[in-house]
């Protein structure tokens, strides 16, 4: 895998060298400049797309947090099962970690509290055109997957939720790069309080390099799979399967 990559890099470097050799006069020309700089921009964009999946999303200061963080999609799952869990303050709620793992887990909120915790103030961007900055806290998804012994054959992580949206189950999925991204957490706290029902109690995904609809609320089950073909209608998520949203919602 490294050889072709090195080859390509050498080619790019070689190309730049060639251009530099005879270009100081060409570079003065306004049209040539536009083309050169456009090329540079495209190259950087491509590089970002290929190599920067691990880059961190911006984090903000406490004074930048939105005074009001709206809710969207399901605001209360409202099923009998969820109402019972809520009435018991989620003491009986468990998160299943299953699929392609060596040790399937069933985790309570206090079990999730035994993992190292990460807190982050980030901006949520909904595809509908609104954003809000909030603080989230919880264990890293990557640590939880490691504890379950993720198998080599796993390629995607699927999230199943307690709610029905428009009568249909809500689910989402991400790849392993996002799953192990340092800001991808299973958040049980928002703005220093337990998550409220509107924002996904008792647990939601924060996957900060993706748009809002990927941040599954009301998490019940996290499943490692090798393919998305057998998940829902095969496109990897509620919106992907039922509307025409892209599976890839990277920001
Ligand atoms: N289970 C579930 N998760 C969900 C949704 C939903 O309807 N059900 N809506 C999604 C969308 S479109 C957005 S923008 C965010 C909204 O999160 P918020 O209600 O905390 O603002 O949750 C996402 N996760
Ligand atoms: Mo959204």
Coordinates of N, CA and C and ligand atoms in Angstrom, one line a residue, residues 72-73 124-130 170 211-214 239 245, ligand 2:
X72 N -34.4 18.6 17.5 CA -34.8 18.3 16.1 C -35.1 16.9 16.0
X73 N -36.0 16.5 15.0 CA -36.4 15.1 14.8 C -37.2 14.7 16.0
X124 N -22.9 21.9 16.5 CA -23.8 21.0 15.8 C -24.4 21.6 14.6
X125 N -24.2 21.0 13.4 CA -24.7 21.6 12.2 C -25.7 20.7 11.6
X126 N -27.0 21.2 11.6 CA -28.1 20.4 11.0 C -28.2 20.7 9.5
X127 N -28.4 19.7 8.7 CA -28.5 19.8 7.3 C -29.7 20.8 6.9
X128 N -30.6 21.0 7.8 CA -31.7 22.0 7.5 C -31.3 23.4 7.6
X129 N -30.0 23.7 8.1 CA -29.5 25.0 8.0 C -29.5 25.7 9.4
X130 N -29.5 25.0 10.5 CA -29.3 25.7 11.8 C -28.1 25.0 12.5
X170 N -35.3 4.6 13.9 CA -34.2 5.5 13.5 C -32.9 4.8 13.7
X211 N -22.6 15.8 9.9 CA -23.8 16.6 10.1 C -24.7 16.0 11.1
X212 N -25.6 16.8 11.6 CA -26.5 16.5 12.7 C -27.2 15.2 12.6
X213 N -27.7 14.8 11.4 CA -28.6 13.6 11.4 C -27.8 12.3 11.7
X214 N -26.4 12.4 11.6 CA -25.6 11.2 12.0 C -25.5 11.0 13.5
X239 N -32.3 8.4 7.2 CA -32.5 9.5 6.2 C -32.0 9.0 4.8
X245 N -30.8 11.6 1.7 CA -29.6 12.1 2.3 C -28.4 11.2 2.0
Ligands
LIG2 MO1 -30.7 17.5 11.4

